[in-house]
GROMACS .gro file of N, CA and C in nm:
model
  525
    1HIS      N    1  -0.401   0.781   2.052
    1HIS     CA    2  -0.527   0.841   2.011
    1HIS      C    3  -0.607   0.880   2.134
    2LEU      N    4  -0.681   0.986   2.121
    2LEU     CA    5  -0.765   1.030   2.231
    2LEU      C    6  -0.867   0.923   2.264
    3GLY      N    7  -0.887   0.901   2.389
    3GLY     CA    8  -0.988   0.805   2.431
    3GLY      C    9  -0.944   0.661   2.421
    4ALA      N   10  -0.822   0.636   2.376
    4ALA     CA   11  -0.774   0.499   2.359
    4ALA      C   12  -0.708   0.452   2.488
    5PRO      N   13  -0.722   0.325   2.517
    5PRO     CA   14  -0.648   0.272   2.632
    5PRO      C   15  -0.498   0.275   2.602
    6THR      N   16  -0.417   0.253   2.702
    6THR     CA   17  -0.273   0.249   2.684
    6THR      C   18  -0.240   0.148   2.573
    7GLN      N   19  -0.153   0.189   2.482
    7GLN     CA   20  -0.120   0.106   2.367
    7GLN      C   21   0.005   0.024   2.392
    8LEU      N   22   0.012  -0.089   2.326
    8LEU     CA   23   0.134  -0.170   2.329
    8LEU      C   24   0.241  -0.098   2.249
    9ALA      N   25   0.365  -0.111   2.291
    9ALA     CA   26   0.476  -0.062   2.211
    9ALA      C   27   0.482  -0.148   2.085
   10PRO      N   28   0.528  -0.093   1.971
   10PRO     CA   29   0.533  -0.174   1.849
   10PRO      C   30   0.605  -0.307   1.866
   11ALA      N   31   0.717  -0.307   1.937
   11ALA     CA   32   0.791  -0.433   1.955
   11ALA      C   33   0.706  -0.536   2.029
   12ASP      N   34   0.632  -0.491   2.130
   12ASP     CA   35   0.545  -0.583   2.205
   12ASP      C   36   0.430  -0.632   2.118
   13LEU      N   37   0.376  -0.543   2.038
   13LEU     CA   38   0.267  -0.580   1.948
   13LEU      C   39   0.312  -0.689   1.852
   14PHE      N   40   0.429  -0.671   1.790
   14PHE     CA   41   0.476  -0.769   1.693
   14PHE      C   42   0.518  -0.899   1.759
   15GLU      N   43   0.558  -0.891   1.886
   15GLU     CA   44   0.587  -1.014   1.959
   15GLU      C   45   0.457  -1.093   1.982
   16GLU      N   46   0.350  -1.020   2.018
   16GLU     CA   47   0.220  -1.084   2.040
   16GLU      C   48   0.161  -1.140   1.911
   17LEU      N   49   0.179  -1.068   1.802
   17LEU     CA   50   0.121  -1.108   1.674
   17LEU      C   51   0.222  -1.174   1.581
   18GLY      N   52   0.337  -1.208   1.635
   18GLY     CA   53   0.448  -1.258   1.555
   18GLY      C   54   0.413  -1.368   1.458
   19SER      N   55   0.330  -1.462   1.499
   19SER     CA   56   0.298  -1.574   1.410
   19SER      C   57   0.223  -1.528   1.286
   20LEU      N   58   0.150  -1.416   1.298
   20LEU     CA   59   0.082  -1.365   1.179
   20LEU      C   60   0.179  -1.313   1.075
   21PHE      N   61   0.296  -1.272   1.120
   21PHE     CA   62   0.394  -1.215   1.028
   21PHE      C   63   0.499  -1.316   0.983
   22THR      N   64   0.506  -1.430   1.050
   22THR     CA   65   0.611  -1.526   1.017
   22THR      C   66   0.558  -1.661   0.968
   23ALA      N   67   0.432  -1.690   0.989
   23ALA     CA   68   0.377  -1.820   0.947
   23ALA      C   69   0.381  -1.833   0.795
   24GLU      N   70   0.432  -1.944   0.748
   24GLU     CA   71   0.442  -1.965   0.604
   24GLU      C   72   0.305  -1.982   0.539
   25THR      N   73   0.205  -2.018   0.617
   25THR     CA   74   0.072  -2.038   0.561
   25THR      C   75  -0.006  -1.908   0.548
   26VAL      N   76   0.045  -1.801   0.609
   26VAL     CA   77  -0.024  -1.672   0.604
   26VAL      C   78   0.020  -1.597   0.479
   27ARG      N   79  -0.076  -1.561   0.396
   27ARG     CA   80  -0.050  -1.482   0.275
   27ARG      C   81  -0.145  -1.363   0.280
   28PRO      N   82  -0.105  -1.255   0.345
   28PRO     CA   83  -0.196  -1.141   0.363
   28PRO      C   84  -0.231  -1.071   0.233
   29VAL      N   85  -0.339  -0.997   0.236
   29VAL     CA   86  -0.378  -0.912   0.125
   29VAL      C   87  -0.366  -0.767   0.172
   30ALA      N   88  -0.357  -0.676   0.077
   30ALA     CA   89  -0.340  -0.536   0.113
   30ALA      C   90  -0.400  -0.447   0.005
   31TYR      N   91  -0.422  -0.325   0.043
   31TYR     CA   92  -0.444  -0.218  -0.052
   31TYR      C   93  -0.314  -0.138  -0.043
   32ASP      N   94  -0.230  -0.147  -0.146
   32ASP     CA   95  -0.099  -0.082  -0.150
   32ASP      C   96   0.001  -0.158  -0.063
   33SER      N   97   0.041  -0.275  -0.112
   33SER     CA   98   0.132  -0.361  -0.036
   33SER      C   99   0.269  -0.298  -0.017
   34LYS      N  100   0.315  -0.217  -0.111
   34LYS     CA  101   0.445  -0.152  -0.095
   34LYS      C  102   0.443  -0.058   0.025
   35ARG      N  103   0.343   0.027   0.030
   35ARG     CA  104   0.332   0.122   0.142
   35ARG      C  105   0.311   0.048   0.275
   36THR      N  106   0.228  -0.055   0.272
   36THR     CA  107   0.203  -0.134   0.392
   36THR      C  108   0.332  -0.197   0.442
   37ARG      N  109   0.410  -0.253   0.350
   37ARG     CA  110   0.537  -0.316   0.387
   37ARG      C  111   0.634  -0.213   0.448
   38VAL      N  112   0.643  -0.095   0.386
   38VAL     CA  113   0.732   0.010   0.438
   38VAL      C  114   0.688   0.053   0.577
   39LEU      N  115   0.558   0.076   0.596
   39LEU     CA  116   0.508   0.119   0.726
   39LEU      C  117   0.532   0.013   0.834
   40LEU      N  118   0.507  -0.113   0.801
   40LEU     CA  119   0.529  -0.219   0.899
   40LEU      C  120   0.678  -0.238   0.928
   41ASP      N  121   0.761  -0.226   0.826
   41ASP     CA  122   0.906  -0.232   0.849
   41ASP      C  123   0.951  -0.118   0.939
   42ASP      N  124   0.902   0.003   0.912
   42ASP     CA  125   0.936   0.119   0.995
   42ASP      C  126   0.893   0.099   1.140
   43ALA      N  127   0.783   0.028   1.159
   43ALA     CA  128   0.732   0.004   1.295
   43ALA      C  129   0.803  -0.112   1.363
   44GLY      N  130   0.891  -0.182   1.290
   44GLY     CA  131   0.967  -0.292   1.350
   44GLY      C  132   0.903  -0.428   1.339
   45ALA      N  133   0.818  -0.448   1.240
   45ALA     CA  134   0.749  -0.576   1.226
   45ALA      C  135   0.842  -0.690   1.191
   46GLY      N  136   0.958  -0.660   1.137
   46GLY     CA  137   1.050  -0.767   1.098
   46GLY      C  138   1.010  -0.825   0.964
   47PRO      N  139   1.063  -0.941   0.930
   47PRO     CA  140   1.033  -1.001   0.799
   47PRO      C  141   0.883  -1.026   0.784
   48LEU      N  142   0.833  -0.990   0.669
   48LEU     CA  143   0.690  -1.007   0.642
   48LEU      C  144   0.671  -1.113   0.535
   49PRO      N  145   0.561  -1.186   0.540
   49PRO     CA  146   0.533  -1.282   0.433
   49PRO      C  147   0.498  -1.207   0.305
   50ASP      N  148   0.505  -1.277   0.194
   50ASP     CA  149   0.465  -1.217   0.067
   50ASP      C  150   0.315  -1.195   0.067
   51PHE      N  151   0.273  -1.084   0.010
   51PHE     CA  152   0.130  -1.057  -0.002
   51PHE      C  153   0.074  -1.142  -0.116
   52SER      N  154  -0.045  -1.194  -0.096
   52SER     CA  155  -0.108  -1.275  -0.200
   52SER      C  156  -0.194  -1.190  -0.293
   53HIS      N  157  -0.226  -1.068  -0.250
   53HIS     CA  158  -0.309  -0.980  -0.333
   53HIS      C  159  -0.286  -0.836  -0.289
   54ASP      N  160  -0.291  -0.746  -0.386
   54ASP     CA  161  -0.281  -0.603  -0.362
   54ASP      C  162  -0.391  -0.537  -0.445
   55ALA      N  163  -0.493  -0.486  -0.378
   55ALA     CA  164  -0.609  -0.429  -0.448
   55ALA      C  165  -0.571  -0.308  -0.532
   56LEU      N  166  -0.474  -0.230  -0.488
   56LEU     CA  167  -0.431  -0.114  -0.566
   56LEU      C  168  -0.360  -0.157  -0.694
   57LEU      N  169  -0.264  -0.248  -0.685
   57LEU     CA  170  -0.195  -0.297  -0.804
   57LEU      C  171  -0.292  -0.364  -0.901
   58ALA      N  172  -0.380  -0.445  -0.848
   58ALA     CA  173  -0.478  -0.513  -0.935
   58ALA      C  174  -0.565  -0.412  -1.007
   59SER      N  175  -0.605  -0.308  -0.938
   59SER     CA  176  -0.688  -0.205  -0.999
   59SER      C  177  -0.618  -0.139  -1.117
   60TYR      N  178  -0.490  -0.108  -1.101
   60TYR     CA  179  -0.412  -0.047  -1.210
   60TYR      C  180  -0.403  -0.140  -1.330
   61LEU      N  181  -0.387  -0.270  -1.306
   61LEU     CA  182  -0.379  -0.364  -1.418
   61LEU      C  183  -0.514  -0.380  -1.488
   62ILE      N  184  -0.619  -0.386  -1.411
   62ILE     CA  185  -0.753  -0.408  -1.467
   62ILE      C  186  -0.799  -0.289  -1.549
   63ASP      N  187  -0.780  -0.169  -1.498
   63ASP     CA  188  -0.823  -0.048  -1.570
   63ASP      C  189  -0.732   0.068  -1.531
   64PRO      N  190  -0.624   0.089  -1.608
   64PRO     CA  191  -0.527   0.194  -1.572
   64PRO      C  192  -0.585   0.335  -1.565
   65GLU      N  193  -0.698   0.359  -1.628
   65GLU     CA  194  -0.755   0.494  -1.636
   65GLU      C  195  -0.850   0.530  -1.522
   66ARG      N  196  -0.896   0.432  -1.448
   66ARG     CA  197  -0.996   0.462  -1.345
   66ARG      C  198  -0.932   0.522  -1.220
   67ASN      N  199  -1.016   0.572  -1.132
   67ASN     CA  200  -0.973   0.622  -1.003
   67ASN      C  201  -0.939   0.500  -0.917
   68HIS      N  202  -0.818   0.495  -0.865
   68HIS     CA  203  -0.772   0.378  -0.790
   68HIS      C  204  -0.780   0.394  -0.639
   69ALA      N  205  -0.833   0.506  -0.594
   69ALA     CA  206  -0.849   0.526  -0.449
   69ALA      C  207  -0.942   0.417  -0.394
   70LEU      N  208  -0.914   0.371  -0.276
   70LEU     CA  209  -0.998   0.267  -0.217
   70LEU      C  210  -1.143   0.313  -0.206
   71GLU      N  211  -1.163   0.443  -0.180
   71GLU     CA  212  -1.298   0.498  -0.172
   71GLU      C  213  -1.372   0.482  -0.306
   72ALA      N  214  -1.299   0.486  -0.417
   72ALA     CA  215  -1.360   0.470  -0.549
   72ALA      C  216  -1.379   0.323  -0.586
   73LEU      N  217  -1.297   0.235  -0.532
   73LEU     CA  218  -1.307   0.092  -0.563
   73LEU      C  219  -1.410   0.021  -0.476
   74ALA      N  220  -1.428   0.066  -0.354
   74ALA     CA  221  -1.519  -0.001  -0.259
   74ALA      C  222  -1.661  -0.018  -0.312
   75PRO      N  223  -1.719   0.081  -0.383
   75PRO     CA  224  -1.856   0.060  -0.434
   75PRO      C  225  -1.868  -0.059  -0.531
   76LEU      N  226  -1.757  -0.103  -0.590
   76LEU     CA  227  -1.761  -0.221  -0.678
   76LEU      C  228  -1.804  -0.345  -0.601
   77VAL      N  229  -1.783  -0.344  -0.468
   77VAL     CA  230  -1.824  -0.456  -0.383
   77VAL      C  231  -1.928  -0.409  -0.281
   78SER      N  232  -2.004  -0.305  -0.320
   78SER     CA  233  -2.116  -0.252  -0.242
   78SER      C  234  -2.077  -0.204  -0.103
   79ILE      N  235  -1.962  -0.142  -0.093
   79ILE     CA  236  -1.918  -0.084   0.035
   79ILE      C  237  -1.896   0.065   0.013
   80HIS      N  238  -1.949   0.143   0.105
   80HIS     CA  239  -1.927   0.289   0.102
   80HIS      C  240  -1.823   0.325   0.206
   81LEU      N  241  -1.719   0.394   0.164
   81LEU     CA  242  -1.616   0.439   0.258
   81LEU      C  243  -1.626   0.590   0.274
   82PRO      N  244  -1.627   0.636   0.397
   82PRO     CA  245  -1.627   0.781   0.417
   82PRO      C  246  -1.491   0.839   0.376
   83GLU      N  247  -1.492   0.962   0.330
   83GLU     CA  248  -1.368   1.030   0.296
   83GLU      C  249  -1.290   1.058   0.424
   84TYR      N  250  -1.159   1.055   0.415
   84TYR     CA  251  -1.072   1.081   0.529
   84TYR      C  252  -1.103   1.216   0.591
   85GLU      N  253  -1.127   1.315   0.505
   85GLU     CA  254  -1.154   1.450   0.553
   85GLU      C  255  -1.282   1.457   0.636
   86SER      N  256  -1.375   1.365   0.614
   86SER     CA  257  -1.497   1.367   0.694
   86SER      C  258  -1.467   1.338   0.841
   87LEU      N  259  -1.355   1.272   0.868
   87LEU     CA  260  -1.313   1.246   1.005
   87LEU      C  261  -1.223   1.355   1.060
   88THR      N  262  -1.138   1.410   0.973
   88THR     CA  263  -1.034   1.499   1.022
   88THR      C  264  -1.073   1.647   1.021
   89LYS      N  265  -1.177   1.681   0.950
   89LYS     CA  266  -1.214   1.822   0.942
   89LYS      C  267  -1.330   1.850   1.036
   90LYS      N  268  -1.305   1.935   1.132
   90LYS     CA  269  -1.407   1.975   1.230
   90LYS      C  270  -1.424   2.126   1.218
   91GLY      N  271  -1.523   2.168   1.139
   91GLY     CA  272  -1.541   2.310   1.113
   91GLY      C  273  -1.423   2.360   1.032
   92ARG      N  274  -1.358   2.465   1.081
   92ARG     CA  275  -1.241   2.519   1.013
   92ARG      C  276  -1.113   2.448   1.053
   93GLN      N  277  -1.121   2.369   1.157
   93GLN     CA  278  -1.003   2.302   1.211
   93GLN      C  279  -0.982   2.167   1.142
   94LYS      N  280  -0.857   2.138   1.107
   94LYS     CA  281  -0.823   2.007   1.051
   94LYS      C  282  -0.738   1.934   1.153
   95LEU      N  283  -0.786   1.818   1.196
   95LEU     CA  284  -0.718   1.739   1.297
   95LEU      C  285  -0.620   1.641   1.232
   96ASP      N  286  -0.511   1.613   1.302
   96ASP     CA  287  -0.421   1.509   1.259
   96ASP      C  288  -0.477   1.375   1.304
   97TRP      N  289  -0.429   1.268   1.243
   97TRP     CA  290  -0.476   1.133   1.272
   97TRP      C  291  -0.469   1.103   1.422
   98ASP      N  292  -0.360   1.143   1.486
   98ASP     CA  293  -0.343   1.110   1.628
   98ASP      C  294  -0.429   1.196   1.720
   99GLU      N  295  -0.501   1.291   1.666
   99GLU     CA  296  -0.591   1.374   1.747
   99GLU      C  297  -0.735   1.323   1.743
  100LEU      N  298  -0.760   1.223   1.663
  100LEU     CA  299  -0.895   1.169   1.650
  100LEU      C  300  -0.925   1.070   1.761
  101ASP      N  301  -1.051   1.061   1.794
  101ASP     CA  302  -1.095   0.966   1.896
  101ASP      C  303  -1.097   0.826   1.835
  102VAL      N  304  -1.053   0.729   1.913
  102VAL     CA  305  -1.045   0.591   1.866
  102VAL      C  306  -1.182   0.538   1.823
  103THR      N  307  -1.290   0.587   1.884
  103THR     CA  308  -1.424   0.540   1.846
  103THR      C  309  -1.462   0.587   1.705
  104GLU      N  310  -1.397   0.693   1.656
  104GLU     CA  311  -1.420   0.738   1.519
  104GLU      C  312  -1.329   0.665   1.421
  105ILE      N  313  -1.209   0.635   1.465
  105ILE     CA  314  -1.109   0.574   1.377
  105ILE      C  315  -1.137   0.426   1.352
  106ALA      N  316  -1.178   0.354   1.455
  106ALA     CA  317  -1.197   0.209   1.444
  106ALA      C  318  -1.295   0.171   1.333
  107PRO      N  319  -1.415   0.229   1.326
  107PRO     CA  320  -1.506   0.192   1.217
  107PRO      C  321  -1.450   0.230   1.079
  108TYR      N  322  -1.381   0.343   1.071
  108TYR     CA  323  -1.321   0.387   0.945
  108TYR      C  324  -1.215   0.286   0.900
  109ALA      N  325  -1.125   0.250   0.991
  109ALA     CA  326  -1.020   0.154   0.957
  109ALA      C  327  -1.080   0.017   0.924
  110GLY      N  328  -1.178  -0.026   1.000
  110GLY     CA  329  -1.242  -0.155   0.974
  110GLY      C  330  -1.311  -0.160   0.839
  111ALA      N  331  -1.375  -0.053   0.800
  111ALA     CA  332  -1.442  -0.048   0.669
  111ALA      C  333  -1.339  -0.056   0.557
  112ARG      N  334  -1.224   0.006   0.574
  112ARG     CA  335  -1.119   0.001   0.472
  112ARG      C  336  -1.064  -0.142   0.458
  113VAL      N  337  -1.047  -0.210   0.570
  113VAL     CA  338  -1.001  -0.349   0.566
  113VAL      C  339  -1.105  -0.436   0.497
  114ARG      N  340  -1.232  -0.418   0.535
  114ARG     CA  341  -1.341  -0.496   0.474
  114ARG      C  342  -1.346  -0.474   0.323
  115ALA      N  343  -1.327  -0.350   0.278
  115ALA     CA  344  -1.329  -0.319   0.134
  115ALA      C  345  -1.214  -0.389   0.063
  116ALA      N  346  -1.093  -0.379   0.119
  116ALA     CA  347  -0.977  -0.442   0.055
  116ALA      C  348  -0.996  -0.593   0.046
  117LEU      N  349  -1.045  -0.655   0.153
  117LEU     CA  350  -1.068  -0.800   0.151
  117LEU      C  351  -1.178  -0.838   0.053
  118SER      N  352  -1.282  -0.757   0.046
  118SER     CA  353  -1.394  -0.787  -0.043
  118SER      C  354  -1.357  -0.774  -0.190
  119LEU      N  355  -1.259  -0.692  -0.221
  119LEU     CA  356  -1.217  -0.673  -0.360
  119LEU      C  357  -1.137  -0.791  -0.415
  120VAL      N  358  -1.080  -0.872  -0.328
  120VAL     CA  359  -0.989  -0.978  -0.372
  120VAL      C  360  -1.052  -1.069  -0.475
  121GLU      N  361  -1.164  -1.130  -0.444
  121GLU     CA  362  -1.224  -1.228  -0.535
  121GLU      C  363  -1.266  -1.164  -0.667
  122LEU      N  364  -1.330  -1.048  -0.660
  122LEU     CA  365  -1.372  -0.977  -0.782
  122LEU      C  366  -1.251  -0.945  -0.869
  123GLN      N  367  -1.147  -0.891  -0.811
  123GLN     CA  368  -1.029  -0.854  -0.889
  123GLN      C  369  -0.957  -0.976  -0.944
  124ARG      N  370  -0.952  -1.084  -0.869
  124ARG     CA  371  -0.889  -1.206  -0.921
  124ARG      C  372  -0.963  -1.258  -1.043
  125GLN      N  373  -1.095  -1.252  -1.039
  125GLN     CA  374  -1.174  -1.294  -1.155
  125GLN      C  375  -1.148  -1.203  -1.275
  126GLU      N  376  -1.142  -1.072  -1.251
  126GLU     CA  377  -1.117  -0.977  -1.360
  126GLU      C  378  -0.976  -0.993  -1.417
  127LEU      N  379  -0.877  -1.013  -1.332
  127LEU     CA  380  -0.741  -1.035  -1.380
  127LEU      C  381  -0.735  -1.161  -1.465
  128ASP      N  382  -0.803  -1.266  -1.420
  128ASP     CA  383  -0.805  -1.391  -1.495
  128ASP      C  384  -0.873  -1.372  -1.631
  129ALA      N  385  -0.987  -1.304  -1.632
  129ALA     CA  386  -1.059  -1.281  -1.758
  129ALA      C  387  -0.977  -1.199  -1.857
  130LEU      N  388  -0.892  -1.111  -1.807
  130LEU     CA  389  -0.808  -1.027  -1.893
  130LEU      C  390  -0.673  -1.092  -1.926
  131GLY      N  391  -0.649  -1.212  -1.870
  131GLY     CA  392  -0.523  -1.281  -1.895
  131GLY      C  393  -0.405  -1.215  -1.824
  132LEU      N  394  -0.430  -1.150  -1.712
  132LEU     CA  395  -0.326  -1.074  -1.643
  132LEU      C  396  -0.282  -1.136  -1.510
  133THR      N  397  -0.334  -1.253  -1.477
  133THR     CA  398  -0.304  -1.314  -1.348
  133THR      C  399  -0.156  -1.342  -1.331
  134ARG      N  400  -0.091  -1.400  -1.431
  134ARG     CA  401   0.053  -1.433  -1.421
  134ARG      C  402   0.135  -1.305  -1.407
  135LEU      N  403   0.102  -1.202  -1.484
  135LEU     CA  404   0.172  -1.074  -1.474
  135LEU      C  405   0.161  -1.019  -1.333
  136PHE      N  406   0.041  -1.026  -1.278
  136PHE     CA  407   0.015  -0.976  -1.143
  136PHE      C  408   0.095  -1.053  -1.039
  137LEU      N  409   0.088  -1.186  -1.045
  137LEU     CA  410   0.152  -1.270  -0.944
  137LEU      C  411   0.303  -1.281  -0.960
  138ASP      N  412   0.349  -1.288  -1.085
  138ASP     CA  413   0.490  -1.314  -1.110
  138ASP      C  414   0.576  -1.188  -1.124
  139LEU      N  415   0.513  -1.076  -1.157
  139LEU     CA  416   0.590  -0.954  -1.175
  139LEU      C  417   0.549  -0.843  -1.078
  140GLU      N  418   0.422  -0.807  -1.079
  140GLU     CA  419   0.378  -0.690  -1.003
  140GLU      C  420   0.394  -0.705  -0.852
  141LEU      N  421   0.347  -0.815  -0.795
  141LEU     CA  422   0.361  -0.834  -0.650
  141LEU      C  423   0.507  -0.844  -0.605
  142PRO      N  424   0.591  -0.924  -0.674
  142PRO     CA  425   0.732  -0.926  -0.635
  142PRO      C  426   0.801  -0.790  -0.656
  143LEU      N  427   0.764  -0.718  -0.760
  143LEU     CA  428   0.823  -0.586  -0.784
  143LEU      C  429   0.786  -0.490  -0.671
  144ALA      N  430   0.664  -0.494  -0.624
  144ALA     CA  431   0.623  -0.407  -0.513
  144ALA      C  432   0.708  -0.437  -0.389
  145ARG      N  433   0.737  -0.564  -0.365
  145ARG     CA  434   0.822  -0.603  -0.252
  145ARG      C  435   0.962  -0.543  -0.269
  146GLN      N  436   1.018  -0.552  -0.389
  146GLN     CA  437   1.152  -0.498  -0.413
  146GLN      C  438   1.154  -0.346  -0.407
  147LEU      N  439   1.050  -0.281  -0.457
  147LEU     CA  440   1.044  -0.135  -0.450
  147LEU      C  441   1.035  -0.087  -0.305
  148ALA      N  442   0.963  -0.161  -0.222
  148ALA     CA  443   0.956  -0.127  -0.080
  148ALA      C  444   1.095  -0.139  -0.017
  149ARG      N  445   1.166  -0.243  -0.054
  149ARG     CA  446   1.303  -0.263  -0.002
  149ARG      C  447   1.393  -0.148  -0.047
  150MET      N  448   1.383  -0.111  -0.174
  150MET     CA  449   1.463   0.000  -0.225
  150MET      C  450   1.428   0.130  -0.154
  151GLN      N  451   1.301   0.151  -0.128
  151GLN     CA  452   1.258   0.272  -0.059
  151GLN      C  453   1.318   0.278   0.081
  152ARG      N  454   1.322   0.165   0.147
  152ARG     CA  455   1.376   0.161   0.284
  152ARG      C  456   1.528   0.174   0.286
  153LEU      N  457   1.596   0.109   0.192
  153LEU     CA  458   1.742   0.107   0.193
  153LEU      C  459   1.805   0.220   0.114
  154GLY      N  460   1.732   0.273   0.018
  154GLY     CA  461   1.786   0.375  -0.070
  154GLY      C  462   1.852   0.311  -0.191
  155VAL      N  463   1.898   0.396  -0.281
  155VAL     CA  464   1.961   0.349  -0.404
  155VAL      C  465   2.094   0.421  -0.417
  156LEU      N  466   2.200   0.347  -0.441
  156LEU     CA  467   2.332   0.406  -0.459
  156LEU      C  468   2.345   0.453  -0.604
  157VAL      N  469   2.379   0.580  -0.621
  157VAL     CA  470   2.394   0.638  -0.755
  157VAL      C  471   2.541   0.666  -0.779
  158ASP      N  472   2.592   0.618  -0.892
  158ASP     CA  473   2.730   0.643  -0.933
  158ASP      C  474   2.733   0.781  -0.999
  159ILE      N  475   2.765   0.886  -0.923
  159ILE     CA  476   2.759   1.024  -0.971
  159ILE      C  477   2.851   1.046  -1.092
  160PRO      N  478   2.979   1.004  -1.088
  160PRO     CA  479   3.063   1.026  -1.207
  160PRO      C  480   3.007   0.959  -1.332
  161ARG      N  481   2.954   0.839  -1.316
  161ARG     CA  482   2.897   0.767  -1.431
  161ARG      C  483   2.772   0.840  -1.482
  162LEU      N  484   2.689   0.888  -1.392
  162LEU     CA  485   2.569   0.962  -1.429
  162LEU      C  486   2.605   1.090  -1.504
  163ARG      N  487   2.709   1.160  -1.458
  163ARG     CA  488   2.755   1.282  -1.528
  163ARG      C  489   2.804   1.249  -1.668
  164ALA      N  490   2.878   1.139  -1.681
  164ALA     CA  491   2.929   1.099  -1.813
  164ALA      C  492   2.814   1.067  -1.908
  165ILE      N  493   2.714   0.997  -1.860
  165ILE     CA  494   2.597   0.965  -1.943
  165ILE      C  495   2.525   1.093  -1.982
  166SER      N  496   2.508   1.184  -1.887
  166SER     CA  497   2.442   1.311  -1.914
  166SER      C  498   2.517   1.391  -2.020
  167ALA      N  499   2.649   1.395  -2.010
  167ALA     CA  500   2.730   1.469  -2.108
  167ALA      C  501   2.715   1.406  -2.247
  168ARG      N  502   2.721   1.274  -2.254
  168ARG     CA  503   2.707   1.205  -2.383
  168ARG      C  504   2.571   1.232  -2.446
  169ILE      N  505   2.466   1.224  -2.368
  169ILE     CA  506   2.331   1.251  -2.419
  169ILE      C  507   2.320   1.396  -2.463
  170GLY      N  508   2.380   1.488  -2.386
  170GLY     CA  509   2.378   1.629  -2.423
  170GLY      C  510   2.445   1.651  -2.558
  171GLU      N  511   2.558   1.585  -2.579
  171GLU     CA  512   2.629   1.596  -2.708
  171GLU      C  513   2.546   1.539  -2.821
  172GLU      N  514   2.480   1.427  -2.797
  172GLU     CA  515   2.397   1.365  -2.901
  172GLU      C  516   2.278   1.456  -2.937
  173LEU      N  517   2.224   1.524  -2.839
  173LEU     CA  518   2.111   1.614  -2.866
  173LEU      C  519   2.154   1.736  -2.947
  174ILE      N  520   2.277   1.784  -2.926
  174ILE     CA  521   2.328   1.897  -3.001
  174ILE      C  522   2.347   1.859  -3.147
  175GLU      N  523   2.394   1.737  -3.173
  175GLU     CA  524   2.417   1.690  -3.310
  175GLU      C  525   2.286   1.673  -3.378
   0.00000   0.00000   0.00000
């Protein structure tokens, strides 16, 4: 980033912060744990602990119809988040993330972290009141972990079997 001091290489960063990613007592929270897991895996973070909360998943369970963007959820905990475009659009020019000055990015990123952390208690209470806590903890969070793994590794498709199923369904539709 412009104006940023020399950055640590990802491998060095994860070596320095390794205990945060490997300690059994650490149960991080996220907004979009699947995406976070994929990004950290891509950066070489290695094995990650299970997330204890995902504000995006919780939002979908609590109210599937609402806007689930973090910018829309943050006001629930009295936090205002600026739109991404307010940072990246300079007149007619649209800047990429890596073209922004670190002094602009740091408060933006910090506010997003504060919003995600602040949503945890409120969402846990709402999930409990709706009787959705077990679904969230036992199905949704583990499923997000598996979907991230599938996204990283890919999915093997049996093409001949898929063609056979397609042909059978096509015949059934004609009948």
